[in-house]
Amino acid sequence: MRRFLDWFFRNRQTGEITIAQMPNPALWIVLAGSVVSWVWHPPGRTGANLDCLVKAGLVIWAFDEVVRGANPWRRCLGAAVLIYEAATLV
C-alpha cells in the first residue's frame, strides 16, 4: 500500500509529494468568477454568463490536469471534475 501511495502522489518532475498546487490561470478565473458570483449574485444574462465562465474555466483546468497532471492523483482529480461537469450539463 505504501508503494502505491508513493506512486500515486509523487510528482514526476520534482520527486516530491504533490497533493495541491498553486492555481494556474484557468483556475484563477474560476476562483475569481466564483467569488464575484457569490458576493454580487448577478441577475439574468450576466449571472448566466458568469456561470458559463466558471464552468468553462473548470473544464479547461480539469482537461489540463488530465493531460499534464503532476501525478496520478492530479490526473484523477481532473477526470473527476470533467465527469462532474459533464453530468451537470444535462
mmCIF file with all atom_site columns, C-alpha atoms in Angstrom:
data_model
loop_
_atom_site.group_PDB
_atom_site.id
_atom_site.type_symbol
_atom_site.label_atom_id
_atom_site.label_alt_id
_atom_site.label_comp_id
_atom_site.label_asym_id
_atom_site.label_entity_id
_atom_site.label_seq_id
_atom_site.pdbx_PDB_ins_code
_atom_site.Cartn_x
_atom_site.Cartn_y
_atom_site.Cartn_z
_atom_site.occupancy
_atom_site.B_iso_or_equiv
_atom_site.pdbx_formal_charge
_atom_site.auth_seq_id
_atom_site.auth_comp_id
_atom_site.auth_asym_id
_atom_site.auth_atom_id
_atom_site.pdbx_PDB_model_num
ATOM 1  C CA . MET A 1 1  ? 0.000   0.000  0.000   1.00 0.00 ? 1  MET A CA 1
ATOM 2  C CA . ARG A 1 2  ? 2.841   2.382  0.821   1.00 0.00 ? 2  ARG A CA 1
ATOM 3  C CA . ARG A 1 3  ? 4.378   1.918  -2.642  1.00 0.00 ? 3  ARG A CA 1
ATOM 4  C CA . PHE A 1 4  ? 1.021   2.618  -4.276  1.00 0.00 ? 4  PHE A CA 1
ATOM 5  C CA . LEU A 1 5  ? 0.508   5.837  -2.283  1.00 0.00 ? 5  LEU A CA 1
ATOM 6  C CA . ASP A 1 6  ? 4.052   6.942  -3.069  1.00 0.00 ? 6  ASP A CA 1
ATOM 7  C CA . TRP A 1 7  ? 3.464   6.296  -6.782  1.00 0.00 ? 7  TRP A CA 1
ATOM 8  C CA . PHE A 1 8  ? 0.016   7.946  -6.715  1.00 0.00 ? 8  PHE A CA 1
ATOM 9  C CA . PHE A 1 9  ? 1.088   11.207 -5.041  1.00 0.00 ? 9  PHE A CA 1
ATOM 10 C CA . ARG A 1 10 ? 4.749   11.560 -6.120  1.00 0.00 ? 10 ARG A CA 1
ATOM 11 C CA . ASN A 1 11 ? 5.409   14.459 -8.529  1.00 0.00 ? 11 ASN A CA 1
ATOM 12 C CA . ARG A 1 12 ? 7.118   13.035 -11.620 1.00 0.00 ? 12 ARG A CA 1
ATOM 13 C CA . GLN A 1 13 ? 9.218   16.179 -12.173 1.00 0.00 ? 13 GLN A CA 1
ATOM 14 C CA . THR A 1 14 ? 10.343  17.140 -8.664  1.00 0.00 ? 14 THR A CA 1
ATOM 15 C CA . GLY A 1 15 ? 10.107  13.819 -6.852  1.00 0.00 ? 15 GLY A CA 1
ATOM 16 C CA . GLU A 1 16 ? 8.131   15.468 -4.036  1.00 0.00 ? 16 GLU A CA 1
ATOM 17 C CA . ILE A 1 17 ? 4.655   14.549 -2.825  1.00 0.00 ? 17 ILE A CA 1
ATOM 18 C CA . THR A 1 18 ? 2.125   16.789 -4.607  1.00 0.00 ? 18 THR A CA 1
ATOM 19 C CA . ILE A 1 19 ? -1.483  16.930 -3.467  1.00 0.00 ? 19 ILE A CA 1
ATOM 20 C CA . ALA A 1 20 ? -2.285  20.583 -4.194  1.00 0.00 ? 20 ALA A CA 1
ATOM 21 C CA . GLN A 1 21 ? -0.525  23.221 -6.280  1.00 0.00 ? 21 GLN A CA 1
ATOM 22 C CA . MET A 1 22 ? -0.755  26.941 -6.931  1.00 0.00 ? 22 MET A CA 1
ATOM 23 C CA . PRO A 1 23 ? -3.690  27.610 -9.266  1.00 0.00 ? 23 PRO A CA 1
ATOM 24 C CA . ASN A 1 24 ? -2.977  28.005 -12.965 1.00 0.00 ? 24 ASN A CA 1
ATOM 25 C CA . PRO A 1 25 ? -4.626  30.865 -14.940 1.00 0.00 ? 25 PRO A CA 1
ATOM 26 C CA . ALA A 1 26 ? -7.772  28.845 -15.717 1.00 0.00 ? 26 ALA A CA 1
ATOM 27 C CA . LEU A 1 27 ? -8.323  28.075 -12.041 1.00 0.00 ? 27 LEU A CA 1
ATOM 28 C CA . TRP A 1 28 ? -7.704  31.724 -11.066 1.00 0.00 ? 28 TRP A CA 1
ATOM 29 C CA . ILE A 1 29 ? -10.524 32.675 -13.457 1.00 0.00 ? 29 ILE A CA 1
ATOM 30 C CA . VAL A 1 30 ? -12.764 30.052 -11.832 1.00 0.00 ? 30 VAL A CA 1
ATOM 31 C CA . LEU A 1 31 ? -11.923 31.340 -8.353  1.00 0.00 ? 31 LEU A CA 1
ATOM 32 C CA . ALA A 1 32 ? -12.451 34.997 -9.304  1.00 0.00 ? 32 ALA A CA 1
ATOM 33 C CA . GLY A 1 33 ? -15.716 34.251 -11.107 1.00 0.00 ? 33 GLY A CA 1
ATOM 34 C CA . SER A 1 34 ? -16.979 32.194 -8.180  1.00 0.00 ? 34 SER A CA 1
ATOM 35 C CA . VAL A 1 35 ? -16.189 34.952 -5.686  1.00 0.00 ? 35 VAL A CA 1
ATOM 36 C CA . VAL A 1 36 ? -17.891 37.582 -7.858  1.00 0.00 ? 36 VAL A CA 1
ATOM 37 C CA . SER A 1 37 ? -20.938 35.348 -8.253  1.00 0.00 ? 37 SER A CA 1
ATOM 38 C CA . TRP A 1 38 ? -21.060 34.617 -4.518  1.00 0.00 ? 38 TRP A CA 1
ATOM 39 C CA . VAL A 1 39 ? -20.703 38.268 -3.451  1.00 0.00 ? 39 VAL A CA 1
ATOM 40 C CA . TRP A 1 40 ? -22.704 40.006 -6.173  1.00 0.00 ? 40 TRP A CA 1
ATOM 41 C CA . HIS A 1 41 ? -25.380 37.441 -7.227  1.00 0.00 ? 41 HIS A CA 1
ATOM 42 C CA . PRO A 1 42 ? -25.702 38.973 -10.713 1.00 0.00 ? 42 PRO A CA 1
ATOM 43 C CA . PRO A 1 43 ? -29.194 38.723 -12.176 1.00 0.00 ? 43 PRO A CA 1
ATOM 44 C CA . GLY A 1 44 ? -30.271 37.458 -15.595 1.00 0.00 ? 44 GLY A CA 1
ATOM 45 C CA . ARG A 1 45 ? -27.899 37.193 -18.508 1.00 0.00 ? 45 ARG A CA 1
ATOM 46 C CA . THR A 1 46 ? -24.894 38.488 -16.556 1.00 0.00 ? 46 THR A CA 1
ATOM 47 C CA . GLY A 1 47 ? -25.292 35.735 -13.979 1.00 0.00 ? 47 GLY A CA 1
ATOM 48 C CA . ALA A 1 48 ? -25.680 33.092 -16.679 1.00 0.00 ? 48 ALA A CA 1
ATOM 49 C CA . ASN A 1 49 ? -22.571 34.359 -18.478 1.00 0.00 ? 49 ASN A CA 1
ATOM 50 C CA . LEU A 1 50 ? -20.615 34.303 -15.231 1.00 0.00 ? 50 LEU A CA 1
ATOM 51 C CA . ASP A 1 51 ? -21.769 30.733 -14.552 1.00 0.00 ? 51 ASP A CA 1
ATOM 52 C CA . CYS A 1 52 ? -20.661 29.725 -18.063 1.00 0.00 ? 52 CYS A CA 1
ATOM 53 C CA . LEU A 1 53 ? -17.265 31.355 -17.494 1.00 0.00 ? 53 LEU A CA 1
ATOM 54 C CA . VAL A 1 54 ? -16.789 29.443 -14.239 1.00 0.00 ? 54 VAL A CA 1
ATOM 55 C CA . LYS A 1 55 ? -17.850 26.125 -15.791 1.00 0.00 ? 55 LYS A CA 1
ATOM 56 C CA . ALA A 1 56 ? -15.664 26.657 -18.871 1.00 0.00 ? 56 ALA A CA 1
ATOM 57 C CA . GLY A 1 57 ? -12.690 27.509 -16.672 1.00 0.00 ? 57 GLY A CA 1
ATOM 58 C CA . LEU A 1 58 ? -13.242 24.348 -14.630 1.00 0.00 ? 58 LEU A CA 1
ATOM 59 C CA . VAL A 1 59 ? -13.423 22.218 -17.773 1.00 0.00 ? 59 VAL A CA 1
ATOM 60 C CA . ILE A 1 60 ? -10.213 23.776 -19.131 1.00 0.00 ? 60 ILE A CA 1
ATOM 61 C CA . TRP A 1 61 ? -8.454  23.291 -15.786 1.00 0.00 ? 61 TRP A CA 1
ATOM 62 C CA . ALA A 1 62 ? -9.668  19.689 -15.496 1.00 0.00 ? 62 ALA A CA 1
ATOM 63 C CA . PHE A 1 63 ? -8.633  18.808 -19.055 1.00 0.00 ? 63 PHE A CA 1
ATOM 64 C CA . ASP A 1 64 ? -5.194  20.322 -18.412 1.00 0.00 ? 64 ASP A CA 1
ATOM 65 C CA . GLU A 1 65 ? -4.853  18.204 -15.250 1.00 0.00 ? 65 GLU A CA 1
ATOM 66 C CA . VAL A 1 66 ? -5.835  15.033 -17.112 1.00 0.00 ? 66 VAL A CA 1
ATOM 67 C CA . VAL A 1 67 ? -3.259  15.736 -19.832 1.00 0.00 ? 67 VAL A CA 1
ATOM 68 C CA . ARG A 1 68 ? -0.409  17.315 -17.841 1.00 0.00 ? 68 ARG A CA 1
ATOM 69 C CA . GLY A 1 69 ? -1.105  16.451 -14.195 1.00 0.00 ? 69 GLY A CA 1
ATOM 70 C CA . ALA A 1 70 ? 1.955   16.164 -11.943 1.00 0.00 ? 70 ALA A CA 1
ATOM 71 C CA . ASN A 1 71 ? 0.966   12.681 -10.759 1.00 0.00 ? 71 ASN A CA 1
ATOM 72 C CA . PRO A 1 72 ? -1.887  10.162 -10.995 1.00 0.00 ? 72 PRO A CA 1
ATOM 73 C CA . TRP A 1 73 ? -3.727  11.905 -8.135  1.00 0.00 ? 73 TRP A CA 1
ATOM 74 C CA . ARG A 1 74 ? -3.878  15.171 -10.083 1.00 0.00 ? 74 ARG A CA 1
ATOM 75 C CA . ARG A 1 75 ? -4.971  13.328 -13.243 1.00 0.00 ? 75 ARG A CA 1
ATOM 76 C CA . CYS A 1 76 ? -7.752  11.535 -11.353 1.00 0.00 ? 76 CYS A CA 1
ATOM 77 C CA . LEU A 1 77 ? -8.833  14.838 -9.805  1.00 0.00 ? 77 LEU A CA 1
ATOM 78 C CA . GLY A 1 78 ? -9.055  16.393 -13.269 1.00 0.00 ? 78 GLY A CA 1
ATOM 79 C CA . ALA A 1 79 ? -11.006 13.402 -14.584 1.00 0.00 ? 79 ALA A CA 1
ATOM 80 C CA . ALA A 1 80 ? -13.436 13.583 -11.656 1.00 0.00 ? 80 ALA A CA 1
ATOM 81 C CA . VAL A 1 81 ? -14.109 17.275 -12.318 1.00 0.00 ? 81 VAL A CA 1
ATOM 82 C CA . LEU A 1 82 ? -14.638 16.575 -16.044 1.00 0.00 ? 82 LEU A CA 1
ATOM 83 C CA . ILE A 1 83 ? -17.114 13.804 -15.222 1.00 0.00 ? 83 ILE A CA 1
ATOM 84 C CA . TYR A 1 84 ? -18.942 16.028 -12.729 1.00 0.00 ? 84 TYR A CA 1
ATOM 85 C CA . GLU A 1 85 ? -19.164 18.936 -15.173 1.00 0.00 ? 85 GLU A CA 1
ATOM 86 C CA . ALA A 1 86 ? -20.402 16.637 -17.958 1.00 0.00 ? 86 ALA A CA 1
ATOM 87 C CA . ALA A 1 87 ? -23.024 15.138 -15.632 1.00 0.00 ? 87 ALA A CA 1
ATOM 88 C CA . THR A 1 88 ? -24.295 18.548 -14.514 1.00 0.00 ? 88 THR A CA 1
ATOM 89 C CA . LEU A 1 89 ? -24.604 19.894 -18.070 1.00 0.00 ? 89 LEU A CA 1
ATOM 90 C CA . VAL A 1 90 ? -27.585 17.643 -18.731 1.00 0.00 ? 90 VAL A CA 1
#
